mmCIF file of C-alpha atoms in Angstrom:
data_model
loop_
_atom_site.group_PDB
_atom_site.id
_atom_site.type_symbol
_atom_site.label_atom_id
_atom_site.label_comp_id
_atom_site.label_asym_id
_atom_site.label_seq_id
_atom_site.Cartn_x
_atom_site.Cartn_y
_atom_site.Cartn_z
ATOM 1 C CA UNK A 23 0.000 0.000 0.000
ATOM 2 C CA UNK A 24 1.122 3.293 -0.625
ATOM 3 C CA UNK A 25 2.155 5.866 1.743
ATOM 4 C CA UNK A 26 -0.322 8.174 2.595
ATOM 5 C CA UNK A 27 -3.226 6.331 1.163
ATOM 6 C CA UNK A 28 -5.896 4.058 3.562
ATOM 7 C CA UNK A 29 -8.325 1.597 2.800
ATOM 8 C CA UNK A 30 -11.828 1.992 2.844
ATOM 9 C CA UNK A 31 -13.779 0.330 5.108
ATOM 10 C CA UNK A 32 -16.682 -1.694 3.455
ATOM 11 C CA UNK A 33 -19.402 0.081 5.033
ATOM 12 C CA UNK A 34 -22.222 -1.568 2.718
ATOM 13 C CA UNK A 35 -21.196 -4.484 4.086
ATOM 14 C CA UNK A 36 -21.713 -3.822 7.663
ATOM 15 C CA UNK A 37 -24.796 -2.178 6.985
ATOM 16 C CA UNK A 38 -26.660 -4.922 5.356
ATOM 17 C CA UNK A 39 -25.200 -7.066 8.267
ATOM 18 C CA UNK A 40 -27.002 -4.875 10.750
ATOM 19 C CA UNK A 41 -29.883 -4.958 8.953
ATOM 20 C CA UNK A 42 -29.794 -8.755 8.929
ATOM 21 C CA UNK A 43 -29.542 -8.929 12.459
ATOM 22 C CA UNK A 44 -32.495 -6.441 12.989
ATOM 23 C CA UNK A 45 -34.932 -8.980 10.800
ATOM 24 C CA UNK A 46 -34.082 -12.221 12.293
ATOM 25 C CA UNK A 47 -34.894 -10.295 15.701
ATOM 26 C CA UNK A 48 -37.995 -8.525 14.328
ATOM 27 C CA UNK A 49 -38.920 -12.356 12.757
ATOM 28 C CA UNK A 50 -38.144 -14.100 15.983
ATOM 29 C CA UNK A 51 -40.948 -11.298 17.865
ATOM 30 C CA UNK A 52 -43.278 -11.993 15.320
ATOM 31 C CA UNK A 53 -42.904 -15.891 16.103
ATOM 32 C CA UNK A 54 -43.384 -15.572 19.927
ATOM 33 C CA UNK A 55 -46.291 -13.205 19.183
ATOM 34 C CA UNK A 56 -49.985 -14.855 18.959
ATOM 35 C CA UNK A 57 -51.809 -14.435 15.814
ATOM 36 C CA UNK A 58 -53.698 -11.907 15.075
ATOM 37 C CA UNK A 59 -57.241 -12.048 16.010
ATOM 38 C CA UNK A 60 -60.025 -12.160 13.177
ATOM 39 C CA UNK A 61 -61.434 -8.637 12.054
ATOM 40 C CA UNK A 62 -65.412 -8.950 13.002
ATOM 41 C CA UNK A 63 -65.610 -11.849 15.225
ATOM 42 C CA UNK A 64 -65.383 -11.855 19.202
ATOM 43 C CA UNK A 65 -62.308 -12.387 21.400
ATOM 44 C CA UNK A 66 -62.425 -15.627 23.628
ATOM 45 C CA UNK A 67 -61.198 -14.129 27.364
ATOM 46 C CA UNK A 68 -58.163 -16.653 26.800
ATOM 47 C CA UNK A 69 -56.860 -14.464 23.765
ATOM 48 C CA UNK A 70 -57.908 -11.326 25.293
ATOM 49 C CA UNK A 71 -56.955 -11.604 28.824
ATOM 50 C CA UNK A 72 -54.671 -15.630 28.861
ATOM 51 C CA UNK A 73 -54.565 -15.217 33.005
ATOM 52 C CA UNK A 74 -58.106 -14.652 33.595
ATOM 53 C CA UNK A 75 -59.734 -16.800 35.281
ATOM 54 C CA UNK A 76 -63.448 -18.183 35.937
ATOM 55 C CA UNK A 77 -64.723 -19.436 38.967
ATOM 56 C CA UNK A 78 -66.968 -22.732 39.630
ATOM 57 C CA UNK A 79 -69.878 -21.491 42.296
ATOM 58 C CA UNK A 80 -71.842 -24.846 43.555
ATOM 59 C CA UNK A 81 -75.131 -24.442 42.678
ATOM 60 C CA UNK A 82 -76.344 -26.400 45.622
ATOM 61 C CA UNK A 83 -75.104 -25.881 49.598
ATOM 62 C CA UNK A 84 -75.765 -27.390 52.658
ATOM 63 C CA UNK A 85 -76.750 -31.047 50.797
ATOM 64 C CA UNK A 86 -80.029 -30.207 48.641
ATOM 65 C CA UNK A 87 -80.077 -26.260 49.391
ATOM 66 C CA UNK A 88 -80.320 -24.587 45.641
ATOM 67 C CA UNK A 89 -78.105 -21.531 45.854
ATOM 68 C CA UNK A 90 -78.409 -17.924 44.273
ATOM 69 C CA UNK A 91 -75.769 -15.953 44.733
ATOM 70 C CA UNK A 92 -76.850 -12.018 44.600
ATOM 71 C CA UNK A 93 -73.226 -10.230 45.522
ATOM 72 C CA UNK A 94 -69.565 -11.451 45.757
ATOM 73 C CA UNK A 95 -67.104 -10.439 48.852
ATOM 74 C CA UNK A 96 -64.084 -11.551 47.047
ATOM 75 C CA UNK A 97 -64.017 -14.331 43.900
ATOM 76 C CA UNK A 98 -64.516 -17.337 46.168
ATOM 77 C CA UNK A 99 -67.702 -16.021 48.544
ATOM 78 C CA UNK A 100 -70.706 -14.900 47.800
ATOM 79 C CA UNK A 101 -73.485 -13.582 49.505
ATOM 80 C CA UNK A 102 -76.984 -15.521 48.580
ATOM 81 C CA UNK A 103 -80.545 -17.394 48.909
ATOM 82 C CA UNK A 104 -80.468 -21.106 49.952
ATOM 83 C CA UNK A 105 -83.756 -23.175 49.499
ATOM 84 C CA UNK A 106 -84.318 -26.550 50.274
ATOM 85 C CA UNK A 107 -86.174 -29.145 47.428
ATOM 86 C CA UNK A 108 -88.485 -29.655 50.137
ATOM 87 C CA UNK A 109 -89.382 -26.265 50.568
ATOM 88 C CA UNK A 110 -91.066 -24.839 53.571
ATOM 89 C CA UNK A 111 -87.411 -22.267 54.548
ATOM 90 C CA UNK A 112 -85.320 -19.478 52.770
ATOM 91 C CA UNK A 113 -81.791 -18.886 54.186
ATOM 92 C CA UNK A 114 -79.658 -15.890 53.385
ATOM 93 C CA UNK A 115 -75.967 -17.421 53.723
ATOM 94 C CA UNK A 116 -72.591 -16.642 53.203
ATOM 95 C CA UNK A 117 -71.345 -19.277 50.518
ATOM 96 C CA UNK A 118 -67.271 -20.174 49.760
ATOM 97 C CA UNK A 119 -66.487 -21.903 46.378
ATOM 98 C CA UNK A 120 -66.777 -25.201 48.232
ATOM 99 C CA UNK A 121 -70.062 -24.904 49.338
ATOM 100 C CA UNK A 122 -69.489 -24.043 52.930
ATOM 101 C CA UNK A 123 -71.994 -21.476 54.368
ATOM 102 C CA UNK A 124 -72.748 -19.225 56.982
ATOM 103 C CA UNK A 125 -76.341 -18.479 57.944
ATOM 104 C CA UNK A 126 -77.249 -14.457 58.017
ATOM 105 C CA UNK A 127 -81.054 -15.184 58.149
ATOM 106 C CA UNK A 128 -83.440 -18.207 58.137
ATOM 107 C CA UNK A 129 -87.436 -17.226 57.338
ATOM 108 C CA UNK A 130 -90.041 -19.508 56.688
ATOM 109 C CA UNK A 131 -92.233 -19.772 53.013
ATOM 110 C CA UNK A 132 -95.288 -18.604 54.815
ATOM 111 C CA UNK A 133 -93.019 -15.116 55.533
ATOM 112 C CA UNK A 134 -93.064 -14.866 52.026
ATOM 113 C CA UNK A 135 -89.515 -13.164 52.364
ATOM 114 C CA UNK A 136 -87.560 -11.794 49.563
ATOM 115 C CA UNK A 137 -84.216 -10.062 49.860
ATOM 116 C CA UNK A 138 -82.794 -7.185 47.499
ATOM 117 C CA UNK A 139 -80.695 -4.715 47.318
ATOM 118 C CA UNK A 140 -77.390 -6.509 48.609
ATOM 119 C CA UNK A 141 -74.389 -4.085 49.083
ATOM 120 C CA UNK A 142 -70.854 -4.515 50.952
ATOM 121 C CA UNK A 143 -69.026 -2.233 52.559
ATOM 122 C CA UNK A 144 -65.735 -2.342 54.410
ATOM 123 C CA UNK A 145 -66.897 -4.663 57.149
ATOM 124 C CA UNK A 146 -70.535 -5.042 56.603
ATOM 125 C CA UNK A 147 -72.699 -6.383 54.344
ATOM 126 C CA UNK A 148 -76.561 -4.968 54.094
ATOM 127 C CA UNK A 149 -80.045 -5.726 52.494
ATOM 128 C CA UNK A 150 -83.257 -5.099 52.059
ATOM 129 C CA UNK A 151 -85.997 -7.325 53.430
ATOM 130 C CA UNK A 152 -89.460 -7.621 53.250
ATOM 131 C CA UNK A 153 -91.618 -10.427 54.732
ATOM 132 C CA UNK A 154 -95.447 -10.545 54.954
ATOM 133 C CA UNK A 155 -95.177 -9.257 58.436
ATOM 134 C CA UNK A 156 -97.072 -10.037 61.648
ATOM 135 C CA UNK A 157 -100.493 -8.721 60.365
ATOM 136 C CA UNK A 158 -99.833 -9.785 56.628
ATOM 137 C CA UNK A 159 -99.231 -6.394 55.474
ATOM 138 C CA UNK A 160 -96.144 -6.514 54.844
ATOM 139 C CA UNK A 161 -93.100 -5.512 56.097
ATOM 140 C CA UNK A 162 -90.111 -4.321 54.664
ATOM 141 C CA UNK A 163 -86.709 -3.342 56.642
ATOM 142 C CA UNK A 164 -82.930 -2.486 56.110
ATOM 143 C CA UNK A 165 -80.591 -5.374 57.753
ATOM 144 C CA UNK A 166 -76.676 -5.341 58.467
ATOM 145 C CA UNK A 167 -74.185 -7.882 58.957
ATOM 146 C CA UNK A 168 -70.455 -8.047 59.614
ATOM 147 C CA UNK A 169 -68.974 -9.708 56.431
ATOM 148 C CA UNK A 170 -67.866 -12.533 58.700
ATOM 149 C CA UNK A 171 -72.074 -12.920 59.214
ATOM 150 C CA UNK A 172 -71.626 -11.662 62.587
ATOM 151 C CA UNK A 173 -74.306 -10.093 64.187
ATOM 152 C CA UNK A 174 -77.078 -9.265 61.444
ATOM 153 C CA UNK A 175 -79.748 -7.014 63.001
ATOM 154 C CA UNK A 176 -82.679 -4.533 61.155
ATOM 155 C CA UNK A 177 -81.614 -1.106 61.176
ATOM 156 C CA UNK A 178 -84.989 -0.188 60.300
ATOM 157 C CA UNK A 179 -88.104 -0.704 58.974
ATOM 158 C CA UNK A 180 -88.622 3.872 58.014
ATOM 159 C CA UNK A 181 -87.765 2.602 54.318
ATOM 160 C CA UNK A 182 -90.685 4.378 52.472
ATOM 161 C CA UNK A 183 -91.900 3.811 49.297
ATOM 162 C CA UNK A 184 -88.377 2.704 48.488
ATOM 163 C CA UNK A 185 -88.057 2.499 44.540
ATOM 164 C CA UNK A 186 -85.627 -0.617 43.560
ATOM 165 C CA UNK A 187 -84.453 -1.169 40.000
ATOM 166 C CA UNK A 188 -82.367 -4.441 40.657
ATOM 167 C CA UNK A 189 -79.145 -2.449 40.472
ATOM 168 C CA UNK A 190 -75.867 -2.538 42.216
ATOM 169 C CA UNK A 191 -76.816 1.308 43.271
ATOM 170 C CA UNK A 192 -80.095 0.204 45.379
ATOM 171 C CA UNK A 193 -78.440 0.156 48.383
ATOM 172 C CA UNK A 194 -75.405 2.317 49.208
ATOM 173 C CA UNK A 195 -73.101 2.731 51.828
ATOM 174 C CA UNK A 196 -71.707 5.981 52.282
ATOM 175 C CA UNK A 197 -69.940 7.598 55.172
ATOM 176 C CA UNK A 198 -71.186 5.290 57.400
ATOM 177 C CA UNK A 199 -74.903 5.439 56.475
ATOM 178 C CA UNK A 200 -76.921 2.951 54.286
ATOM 179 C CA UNK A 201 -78.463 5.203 51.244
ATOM 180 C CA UNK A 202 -81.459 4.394 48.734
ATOM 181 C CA UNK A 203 -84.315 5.754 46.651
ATOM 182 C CA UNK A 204 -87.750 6.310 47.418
ATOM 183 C CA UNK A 205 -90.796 8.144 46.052
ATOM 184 C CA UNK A 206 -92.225 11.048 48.363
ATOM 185 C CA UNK A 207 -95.923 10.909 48.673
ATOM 186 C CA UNK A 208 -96.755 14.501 46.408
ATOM 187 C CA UNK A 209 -98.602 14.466 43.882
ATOM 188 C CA UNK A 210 -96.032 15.426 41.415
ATOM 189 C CA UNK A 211 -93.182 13.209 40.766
ATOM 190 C CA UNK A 212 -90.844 13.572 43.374
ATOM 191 C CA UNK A 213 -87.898 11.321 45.236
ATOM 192 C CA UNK A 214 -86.911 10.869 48.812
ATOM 193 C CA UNK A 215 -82.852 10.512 49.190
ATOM 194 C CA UNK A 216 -83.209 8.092 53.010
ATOM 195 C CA UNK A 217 -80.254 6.868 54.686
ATOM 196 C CA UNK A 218 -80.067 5.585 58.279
ATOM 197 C CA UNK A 219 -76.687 5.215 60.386
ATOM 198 C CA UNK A 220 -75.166 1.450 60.141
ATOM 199 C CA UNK A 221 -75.368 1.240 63.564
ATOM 200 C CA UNK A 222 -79.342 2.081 63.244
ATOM 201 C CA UNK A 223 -81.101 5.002 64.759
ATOM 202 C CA UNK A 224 -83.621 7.694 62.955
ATOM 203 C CA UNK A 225 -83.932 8.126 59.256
ATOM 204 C CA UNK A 226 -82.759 11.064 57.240
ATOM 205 C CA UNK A 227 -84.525 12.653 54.166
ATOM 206 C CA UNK A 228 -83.630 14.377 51.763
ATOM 207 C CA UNK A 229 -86.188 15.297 48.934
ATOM 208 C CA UNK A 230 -85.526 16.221 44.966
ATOM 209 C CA UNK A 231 -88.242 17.256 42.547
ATOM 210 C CA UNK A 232 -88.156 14.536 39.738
ATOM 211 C CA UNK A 233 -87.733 11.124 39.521
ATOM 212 C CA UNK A 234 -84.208 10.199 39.809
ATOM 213 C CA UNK A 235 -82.383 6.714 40.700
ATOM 214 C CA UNK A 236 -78.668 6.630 41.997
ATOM 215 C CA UNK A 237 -75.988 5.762 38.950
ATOM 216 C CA UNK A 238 -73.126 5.921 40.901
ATOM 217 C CA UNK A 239 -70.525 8.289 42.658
ATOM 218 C CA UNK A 240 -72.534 11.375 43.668
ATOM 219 C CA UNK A 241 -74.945 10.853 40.905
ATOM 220 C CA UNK A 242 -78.568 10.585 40.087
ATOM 221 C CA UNK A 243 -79.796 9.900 36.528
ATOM 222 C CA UNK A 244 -83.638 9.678 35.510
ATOM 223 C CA UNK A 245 -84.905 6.410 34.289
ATOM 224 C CA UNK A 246 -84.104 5.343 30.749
ATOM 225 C CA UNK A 247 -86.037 7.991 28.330
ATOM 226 C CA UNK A 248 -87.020 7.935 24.809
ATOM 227 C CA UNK A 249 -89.608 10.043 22.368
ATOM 228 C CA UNK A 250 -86.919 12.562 22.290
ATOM 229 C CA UNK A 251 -86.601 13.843 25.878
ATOM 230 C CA UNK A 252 -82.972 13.630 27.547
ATOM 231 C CA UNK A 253 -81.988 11.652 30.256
ATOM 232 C CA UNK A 254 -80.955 14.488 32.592
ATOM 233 C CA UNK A 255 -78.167 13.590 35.885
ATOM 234 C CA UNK A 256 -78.125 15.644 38.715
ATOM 235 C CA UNK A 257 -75.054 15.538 41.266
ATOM 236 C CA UNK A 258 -77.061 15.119 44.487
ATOM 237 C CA UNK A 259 -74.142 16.933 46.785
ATOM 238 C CA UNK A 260 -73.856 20.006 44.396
ATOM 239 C CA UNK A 261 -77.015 20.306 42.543
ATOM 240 C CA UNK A 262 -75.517 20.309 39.403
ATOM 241 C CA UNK A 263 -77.662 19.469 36.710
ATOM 242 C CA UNK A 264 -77.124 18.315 33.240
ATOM 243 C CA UNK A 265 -79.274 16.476 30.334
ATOM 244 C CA UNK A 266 -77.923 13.400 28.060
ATOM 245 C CA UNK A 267 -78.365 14.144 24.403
ATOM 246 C CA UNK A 268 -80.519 11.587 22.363
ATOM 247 C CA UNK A 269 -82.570 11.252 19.450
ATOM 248 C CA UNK A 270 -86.385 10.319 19.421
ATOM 249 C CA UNK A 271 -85.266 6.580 18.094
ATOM 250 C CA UNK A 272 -83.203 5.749 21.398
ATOM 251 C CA UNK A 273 -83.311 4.735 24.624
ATOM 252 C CA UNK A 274 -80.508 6.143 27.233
ATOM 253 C CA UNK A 275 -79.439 4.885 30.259
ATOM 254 C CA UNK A 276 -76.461 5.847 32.424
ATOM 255 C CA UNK A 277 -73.961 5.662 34.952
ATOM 256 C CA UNK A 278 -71.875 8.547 36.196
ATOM 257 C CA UNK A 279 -69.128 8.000 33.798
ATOM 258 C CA UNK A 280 -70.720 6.327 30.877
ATOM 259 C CA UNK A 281 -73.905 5.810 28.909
ATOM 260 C CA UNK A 282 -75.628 3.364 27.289
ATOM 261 C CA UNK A 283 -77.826 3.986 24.190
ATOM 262 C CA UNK A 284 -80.122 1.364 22.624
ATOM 263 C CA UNK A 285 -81.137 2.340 18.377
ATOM 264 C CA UNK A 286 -84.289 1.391 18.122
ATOM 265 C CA UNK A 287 -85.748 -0.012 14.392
ATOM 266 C CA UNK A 288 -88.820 0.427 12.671
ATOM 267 C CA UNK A 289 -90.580 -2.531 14.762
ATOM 268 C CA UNK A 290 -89.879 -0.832 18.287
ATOM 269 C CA UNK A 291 -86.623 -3.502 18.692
ATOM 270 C CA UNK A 292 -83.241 -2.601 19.510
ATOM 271 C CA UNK A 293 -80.811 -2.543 16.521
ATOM 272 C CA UNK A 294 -77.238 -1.752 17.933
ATOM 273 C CA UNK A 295 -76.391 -0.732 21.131
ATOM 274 C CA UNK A 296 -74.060 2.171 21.403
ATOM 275 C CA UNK A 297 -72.001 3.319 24.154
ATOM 276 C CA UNK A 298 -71.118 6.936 24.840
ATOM 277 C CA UNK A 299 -69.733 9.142 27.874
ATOM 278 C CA UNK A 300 -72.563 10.964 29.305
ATOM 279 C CA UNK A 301 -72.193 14.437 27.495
ATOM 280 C CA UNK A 302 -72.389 12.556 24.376
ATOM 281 C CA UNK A 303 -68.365 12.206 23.510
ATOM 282 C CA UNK A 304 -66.913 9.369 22.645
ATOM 283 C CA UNK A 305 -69.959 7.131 21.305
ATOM 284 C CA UNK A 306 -69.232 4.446 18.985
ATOM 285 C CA UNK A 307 -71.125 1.191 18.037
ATOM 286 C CA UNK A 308 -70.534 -1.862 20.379
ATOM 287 C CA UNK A 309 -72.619 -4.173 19.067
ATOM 288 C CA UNK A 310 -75.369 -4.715 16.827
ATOM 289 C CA UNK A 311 -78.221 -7.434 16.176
ATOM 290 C CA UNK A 312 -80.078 -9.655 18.134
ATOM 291 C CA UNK A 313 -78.254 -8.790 21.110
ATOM 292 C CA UNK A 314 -79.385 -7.328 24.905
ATOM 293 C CA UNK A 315 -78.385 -6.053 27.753
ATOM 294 C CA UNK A 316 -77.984 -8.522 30.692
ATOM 295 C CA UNK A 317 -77.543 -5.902 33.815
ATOM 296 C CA UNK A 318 -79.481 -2.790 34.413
ATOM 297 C CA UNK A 319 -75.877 -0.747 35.753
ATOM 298 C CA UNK A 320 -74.519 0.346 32.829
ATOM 299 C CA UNK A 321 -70.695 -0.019 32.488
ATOM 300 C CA UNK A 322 -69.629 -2.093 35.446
ATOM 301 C CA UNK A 323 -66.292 -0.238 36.707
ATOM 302 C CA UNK A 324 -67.032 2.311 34.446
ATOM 303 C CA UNK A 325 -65.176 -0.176 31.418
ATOM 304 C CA UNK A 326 -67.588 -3.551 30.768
ATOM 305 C CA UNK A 327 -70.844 -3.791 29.324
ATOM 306 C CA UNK A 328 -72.602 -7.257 30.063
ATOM 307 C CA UNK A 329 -74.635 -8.774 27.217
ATOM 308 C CA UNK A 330 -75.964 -11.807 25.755
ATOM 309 C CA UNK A 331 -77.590 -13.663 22.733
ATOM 310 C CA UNK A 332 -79.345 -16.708 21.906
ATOM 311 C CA UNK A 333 -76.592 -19.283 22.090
ATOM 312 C CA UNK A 334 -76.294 -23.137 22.207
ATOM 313 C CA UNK A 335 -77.965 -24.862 25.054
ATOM 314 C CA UNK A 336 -79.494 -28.147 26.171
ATOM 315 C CA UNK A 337 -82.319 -26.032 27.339
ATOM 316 C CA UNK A 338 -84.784 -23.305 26.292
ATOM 317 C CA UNK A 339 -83.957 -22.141 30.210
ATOM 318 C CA UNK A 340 -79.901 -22.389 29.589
ATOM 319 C CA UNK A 341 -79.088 -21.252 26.115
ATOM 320 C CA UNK A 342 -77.551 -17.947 26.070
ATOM 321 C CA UNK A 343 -74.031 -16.802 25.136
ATOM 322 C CA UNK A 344 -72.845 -14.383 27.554
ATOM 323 C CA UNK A 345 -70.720 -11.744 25.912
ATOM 324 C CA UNK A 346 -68.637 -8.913 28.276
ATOM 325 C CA UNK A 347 -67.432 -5.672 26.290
ATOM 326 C CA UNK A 348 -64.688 -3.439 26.214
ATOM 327 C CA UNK A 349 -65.261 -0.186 26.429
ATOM 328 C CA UNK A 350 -61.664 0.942 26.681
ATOM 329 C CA UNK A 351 -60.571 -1.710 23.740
ATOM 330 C CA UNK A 352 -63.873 -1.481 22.446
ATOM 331 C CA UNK A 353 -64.080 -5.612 21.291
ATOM 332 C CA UNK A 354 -66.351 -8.013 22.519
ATOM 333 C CA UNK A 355 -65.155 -11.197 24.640
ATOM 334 C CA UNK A 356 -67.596 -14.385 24.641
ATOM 335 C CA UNK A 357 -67.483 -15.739 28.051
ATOM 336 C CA UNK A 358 -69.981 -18.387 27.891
ATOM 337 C CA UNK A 359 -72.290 -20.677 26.222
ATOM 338 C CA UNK A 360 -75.594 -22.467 27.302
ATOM 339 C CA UNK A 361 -75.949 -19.519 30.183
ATOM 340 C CA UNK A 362 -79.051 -19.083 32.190
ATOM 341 C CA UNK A 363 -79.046 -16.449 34.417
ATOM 342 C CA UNK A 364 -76.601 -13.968 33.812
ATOM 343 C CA UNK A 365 -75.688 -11.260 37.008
ATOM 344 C CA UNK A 366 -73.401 -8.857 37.419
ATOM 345 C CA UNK A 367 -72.481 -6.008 40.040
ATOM 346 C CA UNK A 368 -69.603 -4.546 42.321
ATOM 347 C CA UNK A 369 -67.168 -5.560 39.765
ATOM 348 C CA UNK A 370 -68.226 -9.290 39.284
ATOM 349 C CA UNK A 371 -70.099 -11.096 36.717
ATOM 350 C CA UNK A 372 -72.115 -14.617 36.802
ATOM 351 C CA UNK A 373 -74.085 -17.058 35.182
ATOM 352 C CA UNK A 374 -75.854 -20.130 35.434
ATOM 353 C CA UNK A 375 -75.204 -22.699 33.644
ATOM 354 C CA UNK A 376 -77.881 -26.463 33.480
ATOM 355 C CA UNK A 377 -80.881 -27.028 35.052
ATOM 356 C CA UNK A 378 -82.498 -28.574 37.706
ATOM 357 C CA UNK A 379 -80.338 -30.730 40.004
ATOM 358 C CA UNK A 380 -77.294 -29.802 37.531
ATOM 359 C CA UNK A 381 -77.621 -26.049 37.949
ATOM 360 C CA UNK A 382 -73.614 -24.330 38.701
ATOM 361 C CA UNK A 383 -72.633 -20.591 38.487
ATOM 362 C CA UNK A 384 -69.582 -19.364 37.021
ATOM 363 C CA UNK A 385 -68.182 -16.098 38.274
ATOM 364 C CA UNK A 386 -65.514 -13.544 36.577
ATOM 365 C CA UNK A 387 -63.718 -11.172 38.997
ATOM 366 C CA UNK A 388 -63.477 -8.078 36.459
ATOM 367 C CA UNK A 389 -60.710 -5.750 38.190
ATOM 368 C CA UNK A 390 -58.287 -9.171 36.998
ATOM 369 C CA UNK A 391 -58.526 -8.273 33.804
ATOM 370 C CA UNK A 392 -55.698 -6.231 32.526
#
């Protein structure tokens, strides 16, 4: 080589060598990677969430005692109704996965009781009861329990003319008061805010011009609306008051965060069901067909949407598919097939699945799934 004179590197080379290396390591990702999922057809929760996990509830306790549950404490133990096949009692138990319980209340058939409105709190679990009462004219009361089942007790029987809608938001415990709806006796539509302390005592009241139902946080949203006519929300600790925009060919319903609309077709039946935030941003499609909503809460945890369709099933009583949407990833997950019942509130949701003495429930813990 001459004096003076160097030789070139062959930077072509090296290049093309790096960007060798860089596709064998982008092709090696793409193998570890799972496939892509199908444009237009519904996730299974193993491809959209693989550690997810469903939980077996027994359908029976206590030997031949059919079991409900109505809430879940944590994803093993639920809160429910236990009848026997001979009839005659109703328990309300605590139930474990295994079918262990512990007895909050036992009533006979000629109480007629029914319970509602189940709610848990930090340590204490509460419900509405109402039995036919000692001079058959009914009575109806607000119970607490220790989440251990400890000492359950009526904290009163001042409940009004308490308005349920078989939501999570019947009952609520706030600040160490039990909360729910009633209507005020007026002549005009009016509602009754009642709470009593969980320890018992006098009941407080609080009245609102309107109709209203509690959605959640420190909201109240009128019942689902059509013909036009907005669902309004009104914060019940500020008084601030706002209306949900709609048109005359849908149904609303909300929660505090998030809004559910139903398009309705020419024959008065639901075509899609949309999902918007509650001043009208964000809405988008979620589904559409032959499909309803399972839960009357809209948007459990302010993400999932509960639905279901006519599925496969052994029986006309157990043949839904239960489907849970997105909101956030805005896809639709099939949970189930052959469903019964489907449930859903405080951040679970449930089905049944067979019939008679083959009856099971199957519960999802939703805050798992990220």
């Amino acid at each position: 080589m001459q004096a003076g004179k160097h030789r070139r590197m062959p930077l072509v080379r090296i290049g093309g060598l790096i960007a060798l290396l860089v596709a064998l390591a982008a092709a090696g990702r793409l193998l570890t990677l799972p496939p892509p999922h199908p444009p237009g057809t519904d996730w299974t929760l193993a491809e959209a969430y693989p550690d997810a996990r469903i939980v077996d509830v027994p359908g029976y306790v206590d030997g031949d005692w059919a079991y409900q549950p109505m809430i879940f404490l944590d994803a093993r133990t639920s809160v429910g109704t236990a009848t026997p096949a001979a009839g005659g009692a109703i328990k309300l138990v605590i139930a474990d996965a295994g079918g262990a319980t512990r007895t909050l209340r036992t009533l006979t058939e000629t109480d007629a009781p029914q319970f509602g409105g189940l709610a848990v709190g930090a340590d204490r679990i509460v419900w509405l009861e109402q039995t036919a009462g000692p001079d058959g004219q009914g009575l109806a009361q607000i119970w607490a329990a220790g989440r251990d089942g400890a000492d359950p007790r009526a904290l009163t029987s001042d409940v009004g003319e308490f308005a349920f809608f078989n939501s999570q938001y019947d009952l609520i415990i706030r600040d160490g008061r039990v909360h729910w709806i009633a209507a005020a006796p007026t002549e005009s539509p009016r509602t009754e805010i009642r709470s009593v302390a969980l320890t018992g005592g006098s009941v407080d009241v609080r009245t609102l011009d309107g109709g209203w139902q509690f959605v959640g946080g420190d909201w109240l949203a009128t019942a689902m609306t059509s013909g036009g006519g907005a669902t309004a929300m009104v914060n019940w600790k500020t008084g601030k008051r706002s209306d949900v925009p709609n048109q005359p060919s849908e149904l609303v319903s909300c929660s505090a965060t998030l809004c559910r609309v139903l398009v309705l077709g020419g024959d008065g039946g639901a075509t899609r069901i949309d999902v918007m935030q509650p001043d009208g941003r964000d809405r988008h499609t979620a589904v559409a067909g032959a499909v309803t909503a399972s839960l009357v809460d809209v948007g459990l945890l302010d993400r999932w949407e509960v639905y279901s369709r006519a599925g496969r099933g052994t029986s006309a009583l157990s043949s839904q598919q239960v489907l849970l949407y997105d909101v956030e990833e805005q896809r639709m997950i099939a949970l189930a097939d052959g469903a019964g019942q489907i449930l859903g509130r405080d951040g679970y949701a449930w089905w049944s699945t067979g019939t008679g003495d083959y009856v099971a429930w199957h519960a999802l813990e939703l805050r798992t799934l990220n």
